[in-house]
XYZ file of C-alpha atoms in Angstrom:
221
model
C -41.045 261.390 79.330
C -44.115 261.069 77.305
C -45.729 265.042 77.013
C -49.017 266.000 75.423
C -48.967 269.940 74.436
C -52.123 271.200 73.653
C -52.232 273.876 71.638
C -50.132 273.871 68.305
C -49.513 277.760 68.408
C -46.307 279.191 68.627
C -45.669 278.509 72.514
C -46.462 275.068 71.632
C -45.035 274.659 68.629
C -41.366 275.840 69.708
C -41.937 274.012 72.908
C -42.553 270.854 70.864
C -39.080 271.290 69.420
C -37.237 271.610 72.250
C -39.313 268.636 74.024
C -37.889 266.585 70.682
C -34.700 268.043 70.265
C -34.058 266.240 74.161
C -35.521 263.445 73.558
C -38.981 262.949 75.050
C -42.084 261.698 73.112
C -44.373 264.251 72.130
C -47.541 264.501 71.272
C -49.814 267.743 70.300
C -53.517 268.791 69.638
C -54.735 271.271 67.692
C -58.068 272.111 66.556
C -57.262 275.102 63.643
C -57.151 272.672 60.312
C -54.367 274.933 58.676
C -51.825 275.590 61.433
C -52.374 271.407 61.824
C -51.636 271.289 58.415
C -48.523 273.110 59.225
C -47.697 271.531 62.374
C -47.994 268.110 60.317
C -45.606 269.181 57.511
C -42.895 270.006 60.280
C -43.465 267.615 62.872
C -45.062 264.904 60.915
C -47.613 262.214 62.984
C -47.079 263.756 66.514
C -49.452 266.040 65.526
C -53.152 264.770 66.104
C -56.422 267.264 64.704
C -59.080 268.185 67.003
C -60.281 269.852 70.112
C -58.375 268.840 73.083
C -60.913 268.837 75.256
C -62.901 266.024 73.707
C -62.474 262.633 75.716
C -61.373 260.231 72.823
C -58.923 262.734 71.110
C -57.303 262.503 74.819
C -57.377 258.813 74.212
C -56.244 258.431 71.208
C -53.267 260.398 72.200
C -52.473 258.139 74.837
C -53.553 260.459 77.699
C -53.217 257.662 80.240
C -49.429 257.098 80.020
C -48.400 260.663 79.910
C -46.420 261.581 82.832
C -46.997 265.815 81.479
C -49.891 267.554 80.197
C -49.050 271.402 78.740
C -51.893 272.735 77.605
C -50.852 276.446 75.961
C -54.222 276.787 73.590
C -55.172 280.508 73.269
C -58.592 279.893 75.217
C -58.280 280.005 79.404
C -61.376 277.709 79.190
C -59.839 275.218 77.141
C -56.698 275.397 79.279
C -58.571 274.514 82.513
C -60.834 271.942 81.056
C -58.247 270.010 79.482
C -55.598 270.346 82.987
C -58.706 268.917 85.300
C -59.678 266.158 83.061
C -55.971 265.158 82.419
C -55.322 265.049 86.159
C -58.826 263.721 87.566
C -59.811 261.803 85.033
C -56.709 260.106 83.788
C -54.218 261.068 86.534
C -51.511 262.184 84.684
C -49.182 263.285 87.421
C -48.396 266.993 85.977
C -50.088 269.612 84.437
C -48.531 273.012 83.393
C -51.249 275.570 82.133
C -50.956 278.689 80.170
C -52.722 281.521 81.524
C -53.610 284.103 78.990
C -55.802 286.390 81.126
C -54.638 287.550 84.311
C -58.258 287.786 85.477
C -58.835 284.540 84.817
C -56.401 282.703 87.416
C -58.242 283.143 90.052
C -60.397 279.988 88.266
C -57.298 277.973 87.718
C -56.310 278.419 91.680
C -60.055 277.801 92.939
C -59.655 274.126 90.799
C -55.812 273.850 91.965
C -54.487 273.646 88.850
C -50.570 274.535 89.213
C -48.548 275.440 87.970
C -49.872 278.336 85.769
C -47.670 280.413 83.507
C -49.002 283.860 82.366
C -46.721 286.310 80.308
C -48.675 289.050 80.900
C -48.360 288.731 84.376
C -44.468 287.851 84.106
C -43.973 290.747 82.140
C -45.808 293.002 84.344
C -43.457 291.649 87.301
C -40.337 293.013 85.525
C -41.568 296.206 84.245
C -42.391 296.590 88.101
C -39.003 295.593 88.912
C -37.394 298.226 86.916
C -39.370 300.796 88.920
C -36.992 303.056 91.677
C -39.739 301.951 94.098
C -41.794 299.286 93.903
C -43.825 297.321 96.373
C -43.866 293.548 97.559
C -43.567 291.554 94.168
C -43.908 287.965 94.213
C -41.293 286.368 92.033
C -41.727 283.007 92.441
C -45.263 281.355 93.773
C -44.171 277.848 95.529
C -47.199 277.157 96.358
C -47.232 272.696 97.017
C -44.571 273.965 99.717
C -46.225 276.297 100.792
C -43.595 279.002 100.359
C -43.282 282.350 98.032
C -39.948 284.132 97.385
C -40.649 287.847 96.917
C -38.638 291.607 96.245
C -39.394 294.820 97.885
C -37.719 298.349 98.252
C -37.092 299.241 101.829
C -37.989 302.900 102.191
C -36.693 305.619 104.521
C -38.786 306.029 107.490
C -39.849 302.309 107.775
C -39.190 299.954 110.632
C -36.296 298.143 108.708
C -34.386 301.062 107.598
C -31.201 301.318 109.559
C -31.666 298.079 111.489
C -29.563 294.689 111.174
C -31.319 291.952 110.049
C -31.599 290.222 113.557
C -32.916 293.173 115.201
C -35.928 292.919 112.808
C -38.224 290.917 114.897
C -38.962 288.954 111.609
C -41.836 286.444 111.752
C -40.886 283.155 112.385
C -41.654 281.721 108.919
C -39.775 284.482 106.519
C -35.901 284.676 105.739
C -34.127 287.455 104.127
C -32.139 285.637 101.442
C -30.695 288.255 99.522
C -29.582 291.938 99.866
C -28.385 294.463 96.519
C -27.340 298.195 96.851
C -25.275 300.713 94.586
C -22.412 299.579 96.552
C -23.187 295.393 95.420
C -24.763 292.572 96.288
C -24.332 290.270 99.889
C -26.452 287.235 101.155
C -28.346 288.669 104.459
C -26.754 287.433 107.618
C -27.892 288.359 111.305
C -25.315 291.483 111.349
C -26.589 293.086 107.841
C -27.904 296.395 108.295
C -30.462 297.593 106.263
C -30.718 300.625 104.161
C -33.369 302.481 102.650
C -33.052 301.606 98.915
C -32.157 298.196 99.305
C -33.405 295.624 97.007
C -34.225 292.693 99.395
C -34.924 289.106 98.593
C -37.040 286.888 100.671
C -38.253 283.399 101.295
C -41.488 283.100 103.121
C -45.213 281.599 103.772
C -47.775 283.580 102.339
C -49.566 283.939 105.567
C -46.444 285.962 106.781
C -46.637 288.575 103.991
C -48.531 291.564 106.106
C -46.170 291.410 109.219
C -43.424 291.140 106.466
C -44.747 294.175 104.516
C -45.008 296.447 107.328
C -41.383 295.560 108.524
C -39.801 296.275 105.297
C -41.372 298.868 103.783
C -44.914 298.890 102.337
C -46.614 299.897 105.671
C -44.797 302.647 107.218
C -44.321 303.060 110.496
């Protein structure tokens, strides 16, 4: 594959290497003269200086025939910009976008540009996983299909607690995948009864999420 990164910080940097170190063309853009001057001493002429945003640095980088933008700069604005124009504009087929405000995705998803990594946000998801109880937690966002897979706790006292799987009443478009107690983990089947402290794994469309929530926990009954 041919990959522009842009943004020659560390994310990009290391990614760069890897990218190489299987094989793939790379090229990246970065608009701070010395860490270019550093980028050039280790990577030599994949490295091209200037703003990525600008039209004919995209150019000159070969924009066009990319089949993946990454663009991991430490500016959210520069991040969209450069994702829309790469797509729109010169239809490169992928974009992956760093995220380095939380509050700023909702601008990313308004412009559909996806995916989105944020490590704040990623972070935040684990230290919420290592809570006792914790509430619905999205761990993976599929959204092209249309599909999230998600955790949650179920708690004593809600409608799932002591109930097999099959007498759930589940909505039609979630699945439990996944089940862990103290005792170990089991894929859900129909029979499974639930427990209050379970750790729960599903696979669902985000517009079953409420009737899932107040089945499993987050919405007693």
């Amino acid at each position: 594959m041919y990959i522009l990164i842009a943004g020659g910080g560390k994310v990009g940097a290391n990614l760069a290497g890897v990218l190489i170190a299987q094989g793939h063309e790379v090229t990246m853009l970065d608009s701070d003269r010395e860490r270019y001057r550093l980028l050039e001493e280790r990577f030599g002429t994949i490295v091209r200086y200037g703003d990525a945003t600008e039209l004919a640095l995209l150019e000159r980088a070969g924009v066009e025939r990319a089949s993946l933008l990454v663009a991991v700069t430490g500016d959210d604005e520069d991040n969209l910009v450069v994702s829309q124009v790469a797509r729109d504009k010169y239809g490169v087929p992928k974009v992956i976008a760093r995220v380095n405000d939380p509050r700023n995705q909702p601008h990313f998803d308004m412009l559909d540009i996806y995916p989105t990594v944020s490590a704040t946000n990623t972070i935040l998801t684990l230290v919420e996983h290592e809570l006792p109880q914790h509430e619905l937690l999205t761990l993976l966002d599929l959204r092209r299909e249309n599909l999230e897979i998600v955790e949650f706790v179920v708690e004593a006292g809600t409608a799932a607690a002591g109930r097999a799987v099959h007498e759930l009443g589940l909505p039609s478009q979630a699945r439990l995948i996944w089940i862990s107690r103290e005792a170990g983990s089991e894929i859900a089947r129909g029979d499974t009864v639930l427990q209050a402290g379970d750790q729960v794994i599903a696979i669902l469309a985000p517009n079953a999420e409420p009737a899932l929530r107040r089945l499993l926990g987050a919405e007693p009954v």
